[in-house]
Short mmCIF file of C-alpha atoms in Angstrom, two decimals:
data_model
loop_
_atom_site.label_atom_id
_atom_site.label_comp_id
_atom_site.label_asym_id
_atom_site.label_seq_id
_atom_site.Cartn_x
_atom_site.Cartn_y
_atom_site.Cartn_z
CA MET A 169 267.22 2.43 141.81
CA ASP A 170 263.90 4.29 142.04
CA ASP A 171 262.20 5.48 145.23
CA GLU A 172 259.85 2.52 145.26
CA SER A 173 262.67 -0.06 145.45
CA PRO A 174 262.04 -2.47 148.32
CA GLY A 175 265.69 -2.37 149.19
CA LEU A 176 265.47 1.20 150.49
CA GLY A 177 262.78 0.44 153.02
CA LEU A 178 261.04 3.70 152.12
CA ASN A 179 257.88 2.34 150.56
CA LEU A 180 255.09 4.82 151.36
CA PRO A 181 251.40 4.00 151.47
CA GLU A 182 249.31 5.26 148.61
CA GLN A 183 248.11 8.79 149.38
CA PRO A 184 244.33 9.18 149.36
CA GLN A 185 242.73 11.49 146.84
CA LYS A 186 241.54 14.82 148.23
CA THR A 187 237.80 15.07 148.69
CA ALA A 188 235.33 17.76 149.58
CA TYR A 189 235.61 16.62 153.20
CA ASP A 190 239.14 17.97 153.43
CA THR A 191 237.80 21.49 153.74
CA ASN A 192 237.29 22.43 157.36
CA TYR A 193 233.66 23.36 157.92
CA ARG A 194 232.96 26.46 160.01
CA VAL A 195 229.73 26.49 161.93
CA LEU A 196 227.35 29.31 161.11
CA ALA A 197 227.78 30.96 164.51
CA ARG A 198 231.49 31.48 163.75
CA LYS A 199 231.17 32.08 160.04
CA TYR A 200 228.67 34.90 160.49
CA ARG A 201 230.15 36.54 163.56
CA PRO A 202 229.70 40.33 163.20
CA GLN A 203 232.76 42.04 161.67
CA THR A 204 231.41 45.59 161.87
CA PHE A 205 229.09 47.44 164.21
CA ALA A 206 226.57 47.62 161.37
CA GLU A 207 226.33 43.81 161.45
CA LEU A 208 225.71 43.77 165.22
CA ILE A 209 221.93 43.34 165.42
CA GLY A 210 219.69 44.55 168.20
CA GLN A 211 222.23 46.77 170.02
CA ASP A 212 221.64 50.16 168.39
CA ALA A 213 221.70 52.17 171.63
CA MET A 214 225.11 50.80 172.63
CA VAL A 215 226.56 51.41 169.16
CA THR A 216 225.34 55.00 169.22
CA THR A 217 226.90 55.63 172.64
CA LEU A 218 230.22 54.09 171.63
CA GLY A 219 230.23 56.05 168.38
CA ASN A 220 229.72 59.33 170.19
CA ALA A 221 232.42 58.50 172.73
CA ILE A 222 234.98 57.64 170.02
CA GLU A 223 234.09 60.67 167.92
CA ARG A 224 234.53 63.02 170.87
CA GLY A 225 237.64 61.32 172.21
CA ARG A 226 235.92 60.38 175.47
CA ILE A 227 237.01 56.74 175.50
CA ALA A 228 236.80 55.01 178.87
CA HIS A 229 239.75 52.96 180.11
CA ALA A 230 237.50 49.98 181.01
CA PHE A 231 234.26 48.66 179.53
CA LEU A 232 231.94 46.05 181.05
CA LEU A 233 229.66 44.25 178.59
CA THR A 234 226.86 42.24 180.16
CA GLY A 235 223.91 40.30 178.80
CA VAL A 236 222.55 36.81 178.24
CA ARG A 237 224.45 34.26 176.19
CA GLY A 238 224.84 34.82 172.49
CA VAL A 239 223.85 38.49 172.24
CA GLY A 240 227.30 39.58 171.09
CA LYS A 241 229.40 40.46 174.14
CA THR A 242 232.69 38.97 172.92
CA SER A 243 232.00 40.09 169.35
CA THR A 244 231.39 43.63 170.61
CA ALA A 245 234.64 43.55 172.58
CA ARG A 246 236.57 42.58 169.43
CA LEU A 247 234.79 45.26 167.44
CA VAL A 248 235.76 47.86 170.04
CA ALA A 249 239.36 46.63 169.81
CA LYS A 250 239.25 47.08 166.03
CA ALA A 251 237.58 50.49 166.34
CA LEU A 252 240.28 51.77 168.70
CA ASN A 253 243.24 50.39 166.73
CA CYS A 254 242.08 50.86 163.11
CA ILE A 255 244.52 52.93 161.01
CA GLY A 256 242.46 52.96 157.82
CA PRO A 257 243.34 51.66 154.36
CA ASP A 258 245.98 54.37 153.96
CA GLY A 259 247.49 53.82 157.38
CA GLN A 260 246.63 57.35 158.52
CA GLY A 261 243.28 56.85 160.19
CA GLY A 262 242.36 57.15 163.85
CA PRO A 263 239.84 55.54 166.18
CA THR A 264 236.49 55.14 164.43
CA ILE A 265 233.15 53.48 164.99
CA ASP A 266 233.43 52.15 161.42
CA PRO A 267 236.74 50.23 161.27
CA CYS A 268 237.87 49.62 157.72
CA GLY A 269 238.45 45.89 158.11
CA VAL A 270 241.31 45.91 155.58
CA CYS A 271 244.22 47.43 157.49
CA GLU A 272 246.65 45.13 159.25
CA PRO A 273 245.35 45.79 162.79
CA CYS A 274 241.74 45.12 161.70
CA ARG A 275 242.63 41.89 159.91
CA ALA A 276 244.91 40.67 162.69
CA ILE A 277 242.28 41.33 165.38
CA ALA A 278 239.56 39.63 163.29
CA GLU A 279 241.81 36.59 162.90
CA GLY A 280 242.72 36.57 166.60
CA ARG A 281 246.46 36.97 166.04
CA HIS A 282 247.16 40.57 167.05
CA ILE A 283 249.92 40.64 169.64
CA ASP A 284 248.49 43.68 171.43
CA VAL A 285 244.94 42.35 171.78
CA ILE A 286 245.02 39.70 174.49
CA GLU A 287 241.95 37.55 175.15
CA MET A 288 241.63 35.63 178.40
CA ASP A 289 238.91 33.25 179.54
CA ALA A 290 238.35 33.92 183.24
CA ALA A 291 236.62 30.55 183.57
CA SER A 292 239.98 28.79 183.13
CA HIS A 293 242.22 31.56 184.51
CA THR A 294 240.57 32.41 187.81
CA GLY A 295 243.57 32.85 190.09
CA VAL A 296 245.50 35.85 191.31
CA ASP A 297 248.63 34.68 189.46
CA ASP A 298 246.86 35.09 186.12
CA VAL A 299 245.92 38.65 187.02
CA ARG A 300 249.46 39.43 188.20
CA GLU A 301 250.73 38.55 184.73
CA ILE A 302 248.36 41.18 183.32
CA ILE A 303 249.48 43.74 185.91
CA GLU A 304 253.13 43.17 185.02
CA ALA A 305 252.46 43.35 181.28
CA VAL A 306 250.42 46.59 181.26
CA ARG A 307 253.54 48.58 182.14
CA TYR A 308 254.96 47.94 178.68
CA ALA A 309 253.76 49.88 175.67
CA ALA A 310 251.90 48.26 172.80
CA VAL A 311 254.15 46.63 170.23
CA SER A 312 252.40 47.73 167.05
CA ALA A 313 248.92 48.96 167.93
CA ARG A 314 247.60 52.23 169.23
CA TYR A 315 246.22 50.57 172.37
CA LYS A 316 247.06 47.40 174.21
CA ILE A 317 243.67 45.79 174.87
CA TYR A 318 242.76 43.05 177.33
CA ILE A 319 239.51 41.17 176.68
CA ILE A 320 238.49 39.07 179.70
CA ASP A 321 235.50 36.84 179.06
CA GLU A 322 233.23 35.62 181.89
CA VAL A 323 235.00 38.02 184.21
CA HIS A 324 232.64 37.17 187.09
CA MET A 325 234.49 33.86 187.52
CA LEU A 326 237.68 35.54 188.75
CA SER A 327 238.45 34.79 192.39
CA LYS A 328 238.05 37.43 195.07
CA SER A 329 241.80 37.78 195.44
CA ALA A 330 242.17 38.15 191.65
CA PHE A 331 239.61 40.97 191.63
CA ASN A 332 241.38 42.69 194.52
CA ALA A 333 244.73 42.45 192.73
CA LEU A 334 243.20 44.03 189.62
CA LEU A 335 241.52 46.98 191.33
CA LYS A 336 244.38 49.47 191.47
CA THR A 337 245.50 48.84 187.91
CA LEU A 338 241.89 49.01 186.75
CA GLU A 339 241.40 52.38 188.41
CA GLU A 340 244.59 54.00 187.06
CA PRO A 341 245.82 52.03 184.04
CA PRO A 342 248.48 53.42 181.69
CA ALA A 343 247.11 55.56 178.87
CA HIS A 344 247.91 52.91 176.27
CA VAL A 345 245.85 50.15 177.97
CA LYS A 346 242.12 49.42 177.67
CA PHE A 347 240.18 46.68 179.49
CA LEU A 348 237.11 45.01 178.00
CA PHE A 349 235.18 42.70 180.34
CA ALA A 350 232.31 40.43 179.33
CA THR A 351 229.97 38.58 181.69
CA THR A 352 226.60 36.86 181.77
CA GLU A 353 226.25 37.31 185.55
CA VAL A 354 226.95 40.91 186.37
CA GLY A 355 225.59 40.42 189.88
CA LYS A 356 228.69 38.39 190.75
CA VAL A 357 231.09 41.16 189.77
CA PRO A 358 232.21 43.18 192.82
CA VAL A 359 230.80 46.68 193.09
CA THR A 360 234.37 48.02 193.38
CA VAL A 361 235.03 46.70 189.87
CA LEU A 362 231.72 47.89 188.46
CA SER A 363 232.40 51.42 189.69
CA ARG A 364 235.61 51.54 187.65
CA CYS A 365 234.02 50.47 184.35
CA GLN A 366 231.72 51.96 181.76
CA ARG A 367 228.88 49.46 181.64
CA PHE A 368 226.87 48.41 178.60
CA ASP A 369 223.89 46.10 178.97
CA LEU A 370 223.38 44.19 175.72
CA ARG A 371 219.73 43.41 175.19
CA ARG A 372 218.10 40.21 174.09
CA ILE A 373 217.66 40.39 170.34
CA PRO A 374 213.97 40.64 169.34
CA ALA A 375 212.64 37.50 167.67
CA GLU A 376 211.59 39.35 164.51
CA LYS A 377 215.13 40.70 164.03
CA LEU A 378 216.56 37.24 164.63
CA ALA A 379 214.21 35.76 162.03
CA ASP A 380 215.30 38.37 159.47
CA HIS A 381 218.97 37.68 160.28
CA PHE A 382 218.51 33.92 159.91
CA ALA A 383 216.76 34.47 156.58
CA ARG A 384 219.79 36.40 155.28
CA VAL A 385 222.13 33.66 156.51
CA ALA A 386 220.01 30.96 154.86
CA LYS A 387 220.06 32.89 151.60
CA ALA A 388 223.84 33.27 151.78
CA GLU A 389 224.13 29.53 152.39
CA SER A 390 221.79 28.81 149.44
CA VAL A 391 219.40 26.93 151.72
CA GLU A 392 215.62 27.19 151.47
CA VAL A 393 213.98 27.68 154.85
CA GLU A 394 210.25 28.16 155.42
CA ASP A 395 209.23 31.42 157.04
CA GLU A 396 207.45 29.55 159.82
CA ALA A 397 210.62 27.53 160.44
CA LEU A 398 212.61 30.76 160.76
CA LEU A 399 210.08 32.05 163.31
CA ALA A 400 210.23 28.77 165.25
CA ILE A 401 214.04 28.97 165.38
CA ALA A 402 213.89 32.63 166.42
CA ARG A 403 211.53 31.79 169.29
CA ALA A 404 213.66 28.86 170.40
CA ALA A 405 216.77 31.07 170.39
CA GLU A 406 215.31 33.21 173.22
CA GLY A 407 217.10 36.38 172.11
CA SER A 408 220.46 34.73 171.40
CA ALA A 409 221.87 35.04 167.88
CA ARG A 410 224.47 32.34 168.55
CA ASP A 411 221.90 29.85 169.85
CA GLY A 412 219.66 30.57 166.89
CA LEU A 413 222.46 30.05 164.36
CA SER A 414 223.37 26.79 166.06
CA ILE A 415 219.76 25.61 165.76
CA LEU A 416 219.67 26.72 162.11
CA ASP A 417 222.92 24.84 161.48
CA GLN A 418 221.38 21.71 162.99
CA ALA A 419 218.14 22.17 161.06
CA ILE A 420 219.99 22.42 157.76
CA ALA A 421 221.83 19.18 158.53
CA HIS A 422 218.56 17.59 159.69
CA GLY A 423 216.66 18.52 156.54
CA HIS A 424 217.02 17.53 152.92
CA GLY A 425 217.58 20.74 151.04
CA VAL A 426 214.52 22.49 152.49
CA VAL A 427 214.05 23.30 156.18
CA THR A 428 210.40 23.11 157.22
CA ALA A 429 208.69 24.20 160.41
CA GLU A 430 207.63 20.62 161.09
CA GLN A 431 211.25 19.44 160.86
CA VAL A 432 212.36 22.17 163.28
CA ARG A 433 209.65 21.24 165.79
CA ASP A 434 210.48 17.56 165.51
CA MET A 435 214.18 18.31 165.96
CA LEU A 436 213.58 20.45 169.04
CA GLY A 437 210.81 18.27 170.48
CA GLN A 438 208.44 21.22 170.35
CA ALA A 439 204.67 21.11 170.21
CA ASP A 440 202.89 22.46 167.15
CA ARG A 441 201.36 25.85 167.97
CA GLY A 442 198.02 24.80 166.48
CA ARG A 443 198.05 21.66 168.61
CA VAL A 444 198.79 23.71 171.73
CA ARG A 445 196.01 26.14 170.94
CA ARG A 446 193.50 23.32 170.47
CA LEU A 447 194.60 21.75 173.75
CA LEU A 448 194.14 25.05 175.59
CA GLU A 449 190.64 25.47 174.17
CA THR A 450 189.77 21.88 175.16
CA LEU A 451 191.06 22.52 178.69
CA LEU A 452 188.98 25.64 179.04
CA GLY A 453 185.94 23.73 177.78
CA GLY A 454 186.35 21.26 180.64
CA ASP A 455 186.36 18.19 178.38
CA THR A 456 188.43 15.74 180.43
CA LYS A 457 188.32 12.85 177.96
CA ALA A 458 189.33 14.97 174.98
CA THR A 459 192.09 16.64 176.98
CA LEU A 460 193.67 13.35 177.98
CA GLY A 461 193.29 12.09 174.41
CA GLN A 462 195.19 15.08 173.03
CA LEU A 463 197.86 14.71 175.71
CA ASP A 464 198.36 11.03 174.86
CA GLU A 465 198.55 11.91 171.17
CA ALA A 466 201.27 14.48 171.84
CA HIS A 467 203.13 11.92 173.95
CA ALA A 468 202.98 9.38 171.13
CA LEU A 469 204.46 11.96 168.75
CA GLY A 470 207.43 12.44 171.08
CA ILE A 471 206.52 15.93 172.28
CA GLU A 472 208.06 16.59 175.67
CA PRO A 473 205.53 17.45 178.42
CA ALA A 474 207.67 20.41 179.49
CA SER A 475 207.58 21.76 175.92
CA LEU A 476 203.81 21.29 175.85
CA PHE A 477 203.35 23.25 179.08
CA ARG A 478 205.65 26.02 177.87
CA GLY A 479 203.53 26.20 174.73
CA LEU A 480 200.34 26.45 176.80
CA MET A 481 201.87 29.22 178.87
CA GLU A 482 202.95 31.05 175.72
CA SER A 483 199.43 30.83 174.32
CA LEU A 484 197.90 32.01 177.60
CA HIS A 485 200.40 34.87 177.73
CA ALA A 486 199.29 35.90 174.24
CA VAL A 487 195.66 35.89 175.40
CA THR A 488 196.58 38.04 178.40
CA ARG A 489 198.41 40.56 176.20
CA VAL A 490 195.37 40.85 173.96
CA LYS A 491 193.09 41.39 176.95
CA ALA A 492 195.46 44.08 178.28
CA GLY A 493 195.41 45.87 174.93
CA ALA A 494 199.11 45.36 174.19
CA ALA A 495 200.56 45.67 170.69
CA GLU A 496 200.09 42.72 168.37
CA ASP A 497 202.80 40.08 168.26
CA LEU A 498 204.13 40.22 164.70
CA LEU A 499 205.39 36.65 165.01
CA GLN A 500 201.85 35.34 165.41
CA SER A 501 199.73 34.29 162.46
CA VAL A 502 196.34 35.86 161.80
CA GLU A 503 194.69 32.67 163.03
CA GLU A 504 196.63 32.79 166.30
CA ARG A 505 195.68 36.42 166.88
CA GLN A 506 192.00 35.71 166.24
CA ALA A 507 192.04 32.74 168.63
CA ALA A 508 193.76 34.83 171.31
CA ALA A 509 191.19 37.62 170.91
CA GLU A 510 188.31 35.13 171.20
CA LEU A 511 189.71 33.62 174.41
CA ALA A 512 190.48 37.07 175.82
CA GLY A 513 186.79 37.94 175.48
CA ARG A 514 185.75 34.76 177.31
CA LEU A 515 188.19 34.77 180.22
CA GLY A 516 188.26 37.17 183.14
CA TRP A 517 191.42 38.49 184.76
CA ALA A 518 191.06 36.24 187.79
CA ASN A 519 190.79 33.15 185.62
CA LEU A 520 193.77 34.18 183.51
CA HIS A 521 195.97 34.67 186.57
CA ARG A 522 194.84 31.42 188.12
CA LEU A 523 195.42 29.46 184.90
CA TRP A 524 198.91 30.91 184.63
CA GLN A 525 199.77 29.86 188.18
CA LEU A 526 198.41 26.36 187.61
CA LEU A 527 200.36 25.97 184.36
CA LEU A 528 203.51 27.22 186.07
CA LYS A 529 203.00 24.68 188.86
CA GLY A 530 202.38 21.99 186.23
CA LEU A 531 205.62 22.88 184.44
CA GLN A 532 207.50 22.54 187.71
CA ASP A 533 205.86 19.17 188.34
CA VAL A 534 206.74 17.66 184.95
CA THR A 535 210.37 18.74 185.26
CA VAL A 536 210.91 16.97 188.59
CA ALA A 537 208.50 14.02 188.40
CA PRO A 538 209.89 10.50 187.74
CA ASP A 539 207.33 10.12 184.93
CA PRO A 540 206.73 13.49 183.22
CA HIS A 541 203.74 12.19 181.24
CA GLU A 542 201.92 11.09 184.40
CA ALA A 543 202.71 14.44 186.02
CA ALA A 544 201.36 16.25 182.95
CA THR A 545 198.13 14.21 183.15
CA MET A 546 197.58 15.09 186.81
CA ALA A 547 198.44 18.75 186.22
CA LEU A 548 195.94 19.11 183.36
CA LEU A 549 193.20 17.39 185.37
CA ARG A 550 193.91 19.73 188.27
CA LEU A 551 193.64 22.66 185.89
CA ILE A 552 190.27 21.47 184.52
CA HIS A 553 188.76 20.96 187.97
CA ALA A 554 190.14 24.21 189.35
CA ALA A 555 188.57 26.08 186.44
CA GLU A 556 185.14 25.21 187.92
CA MET A 557 185.95 26.87 191.24
CA PRO A 558 185.18 30.51 192.03
CA ASP A 559 188.15 32.81 192.35
CA PRO A 560 189.40 34.02 195.77
CA THR A 561 187.36 37.22 195.54
CA GLN A 562 184.18 35.21 195.07
CA LEU A 563 185.16 32.86 197.89
CA ALA A 564 185.72 35.82 200.21
CA ALA A 565 182.37 37.27 199.20
CA LEU A 566 180.65 33.97 199.90
CA LEU A 567 182.36 33.77 203.27
CA ALA A 568 181.38 37.33 204.17
CA GLY A 569 177.82 36.59 203.11
CA GLY A 570 177.46 33.95 205.82
CA VAL A 571 177.23 30.75 203.83
CA VAL A 572 177.77 27.22 205.12
CA PRO A 573 180.02 24.84 203.10
CA THR A 574 178.79 21.47 201.90
CA ALA A 575 181.02 18.66 200.71
CA GLY A 576 181.90 18.74 197.02
CA GLN A 577 180.48 22.20 196.35
CA ALA A 578 182.40 25.37 195.56
CA ALA A 579 179.37 27.58 196.18
CA ARG A 580 177.41 27.02 199.32
CA GLU A 581 173.82 27.38 200.45
CA PRO A 582 173.01 30.51 202.46
CA ALA A 583 172.77 29.96 206.18
CA SER A 584 169.98 32.49 206.58
CA ALA A 585 166.74 31.23 205.11
CA PRO A 586 163.94 33.67 204.39
CA PRO A 587 161.47 34.14 207.26
CA LYS A 588 158.86 31.42 207.48
CA ALA A 589 155.21 31.78 208.43
CA LYS A 590 154.49 30.74 212.00
CA ALA A 591 152.30 27.87 210.86
CA GLU A 592 155.28 26.37 209.00
CA LEU A 593 157.71 24.56 211.27
CA PRO A 594 161.46 25.05 210.67
CA ALA A 595 162.93 22.23 208.58
CA ASP A 596 166.25 22.06 210.46
CA PHE A 597 167.94 23.24 213.63
CA VAL A 598 169.58 26.26 212.00
CA SER A 599 166.23 27.48 210.74
CA PHE A 600 164.77 26.82 214.20
CA VAL A 601 167.36 29.07 215.87
CA GLU A 602 166.81 31.80 213.28
CA THR A 603 163.07 31.63 213.89
CA ILE A 604 163.61 32.04 217.64
CA GLU A 605 165.86 35.07 217.03
CA ARG A 606 163.44 36.71 214.61
CA ASN A 607 160.78 36.48 217.29
CA GLY A 608 162.86 38.73 219.56
CA LYS A 609 164.67 36.08 221.61
CA GLN A 610 168.24 37.07 220.74
CA LEU A 611 169.68 35.96 224.09
CA MET A 612 168.06 32.57 223.67
CA GLY A 613 169.51 32.44 220.18
CA VAL A 614 173.02 33.10 221.53
CA GLN A 615 172.64 30.19 223.97
CA LEU A 616 171.41 27.89 221.19
CA ARG A 617 174.31 28.87 218.89
CA ASP A 618 177.17 28.93 221.43
CA HIS A 619 176.28 26.63 224.37
CA ILE A 620 174.25 23.81 222.83
CA GLY A 621 175.17 20.73 220.80
CA LEU A 622 172.39 19.19 218.72
CA VAL A 623 171.62 15.50 219.42
CA SER A 624 168.52 15.13 217.23
CA TYR A 625 166.00 17.35 215.50
CA ALA A 626 162.56 16.85 214.05
CA PRO A 627 159.86 19.50 213.50
CA GLY A 628 158.14 19.84 216.85
CA GLU A 629 160.75 17.88 218.82
CA LEU A 630 164.45 18.30 219.59
CA ALA A 631 167.09 16.80 221.90
CA LEU A 632 170.01 18.96 223.02
CA LYS A 633 173.25 18.45 224.93
CA PRO A 634 174.45 21.39 227.07
CA LEU A 635 178.09 22.29 226.34
CA ARG A 636 178.06 24.83 229.17
CA PRO A 637 175.94 25.15 232.32
CA LEU A 638 172.41 26.41 231.59
CA GLY A 639 169.79 27.87 233.88
CA PRO A 640 167.28 25.51 235.62
CA ASP A 641 164.39 26.90 233.56
CA PHE A 642 166.14 26.66 230.16
CA VAL A 643 164.03 23.75 228.82
CA ARG A 644 160.74 25.38 229.87
CA ASP A 645 161.77 28.80 228.54
CA LEU A 646 162.90 27.29 225.19
CA ALA A 647 159.65 25.34 224.75
CA THR A 648 157.66 28.52 225.45
CA ALA A 649 159.75 30.58 223.03
CA ALA A 650 159.39 27.90 220.33
CA LYS A 651 155.58 27.84 220.70
CA GLU A 652 155.42 31.65 220.53
CA ALA A 653 157.61 31.70 217.38
CA THR A 654 155.89 28.87 215.47
CA GLY A 655 152.41 28.71 216.92
CA GLN A 656 152.77 25.03 217.84
CA SER A 657 153.91 23.11 220.90
CA TRP A 658 157.45 21.67 221.05
CA ILE A 659 158.96 18.79 223.01
CA VAL A 660 162.41 19.79 224.29
CA ARG A 661 164.68 17.44 226.23
CA LEU A 662 168.31 17.47 227.36
CA ALA A 663 170.50 14.44 226.60
CA GLU A 664 173.96 13.22 227.49
CA GLU A 665 174.66 11.19 224.34
CA GLY A 666 176.99 12.37 221.58
CA ALA A 667 176.09 15.67 220.02
CA ALA A 668 177.27 17.74 217.08
CA PRO A 669 179.50 20.76 217.72
CA SER A 670 177.71 23.97 218.50
CA LEU A 671 176.61 26.16 215.61
CA HIS A 672 179.32 28.63 216.53
CA GLN A 673 181.95 25.91 216.38
CA GLN A 674 180.59 24.71 213.03
CA GLU A 675 180.80 28.24 211.63
CA ALA A 676 184.40 28.53 212.85
CA MET A 677 185.30 25.22 211.22
CA ALA A 678 183.58 26.26 208.01
CA GLU A 679 185.50 29.53 207.99
CA GLU A 680 188.75 27.64 208.56
CA ARG A 681 187.97 25.34 205.65
CA MET A 682 187.22 28.31 203.48
CA ARG A 683 190.40 30.02 204.65
CA ALA A 684 192.40 26.90 203.75
CA ALA A 685 190.74 26.79 200.32
CA VAL A 686 191.65 30.43 199.68
CA LEU A 687 195.23 29.90 200.83
CA GLU A 688 195.59 26.91 198.52
CA GLU A 689 194.72 29.05 195.51
CA PRO A 690 197.89 29.45 193.35
CA SER A 691 197.24 33.18 192.89
CA VAL A 692 197.00 33.69 196.67
CA GLN A 693 200.13 31.59 197.22
CA ALA A 694 201.95 33.77 194.70
CA LEU A 695 200.90 36.91 196.60
CA ILE A 696 202.10 35.46 199.90
CA ASP A 697 205.42 34.48 198.30
CA GLN A 698 205.83 38.07 197.16
CA PHE A 699 204.70 39.51 200.52
CA PRO A 700 205.80 37.03 203.25
CA ASP A 701 204.42 39.20 206.06
CA ALA A 702 200.92 39.32 204.56
CA THR A 703 198.06 37.62 206.39
CA LEU A 704 194.57 36.57 205.31
CA GLU A 705 191.90 38.38 207.29
CA SER A 706 188.13 38.06 207.12
CA ILE A 707 185.95 41.14 206.71
CA ASP A 708 182.54 41.22 208.35
CA ARG A 709 180.04 43.04 206.17
CA LYS A 710 177.06 44.33 208.12
CA GLU A 711 173.92 45.74 206.63
CA SER A 712 173.45 49.38 207.29
#
């Protein structure tokens, strides 16, 4: 009876044919993890220091690797483990900054199966019991390697008691033990631990190096990627090789054989750089209708308001760098550099700083508002209207120059009118008081400014309300002084009906309004945030 006889009860289902999907796919971030220090991009200073230490036999017992995500902390730790345990192709080699990659220790460490290289994730092993296991195990010599190496990732997540338990062993470990710690938040690592480690700060990888790296990966994967798409991915990676490779992986899956910049922007919800630049120029031109039209167009295309504001800030930052004379950004096109130079010539430093603060405030608004598009609309309108206002320095100068605010105006009319001929009667009460003072009646002027509220005024006639007791001859003396100053008779009467505040009170209120306007300026708010004890003081400028 054959195996397929129903009587045996061993009928097996038909086995499916193997397909290409049976092969386990490895994401690019894992597939192209650095296997040598030469492949570790952007960390030349650290590699040089490590190489010198290994060459001279000055190898620390504990290393702390810190930096933002994806810059190569864990990869560096594994490379150090290989460098310290490599025995060379002939089995006779020693520690080297260039591990061979073919000996058993190198291959076992690369594959994560070496018994003497122990990796622990502190995020899931935070307790003191986990550290006690390490303390117990370090007493025993390495099984097959030169050094027993402990790699603890995200070490800052260990509990306080776990750190305390580790301190003594970390300070005086056996000669055959090395500790390699990695963390993204070095500020959370106790100082007592930091003092026992040799620290390496891994830098963010420059965008141009990331773009070159991604181009090599794309070529190895036989995928065509536009140069502009590579630059867009490098910018979005923010210095992280792993993040960039993940984005590239997604872009390859998103595309159809060719990865374009437009596909990358659509995938990431980013705004086109040309679109952002045109929006910034429209904003600076004060065209409200066109600005809102471009914003609505971006919204219809699915561009996130937060991404749009980040793009505006990036463009403004480029303009500021050009104005400051910084080196050219190699990731910018010639068109972008020319546009930045043109705007840098048009905008002053005060405007640049104010625009940055307003964009930063707008970005905060769109990230917390229930409707980000509405918040973006209000933020851009605020930016357009604020662009018409003088900067705080100009406001302070206007205030010091003795100007009186009027509703709806950023600049104000001067309070001191030029002297009038005596045959020409003052047009308003302020001019009347100034005319009295110019005629040598300063004491009378003080009374009119500080102790009087105006009820009504017409050339040749005025009604006043005393706010403080006045002398019995005040009305007669004022009428005489007015006739002497203008050459014509005046009717002066005192009234009890409602009067305006005194001129002194009006000046104080105007100064307070101006003070409030200055304090509301984003650039001034930023200064106060940086210097909480700072105060805003007025400076009286007197003619010599």
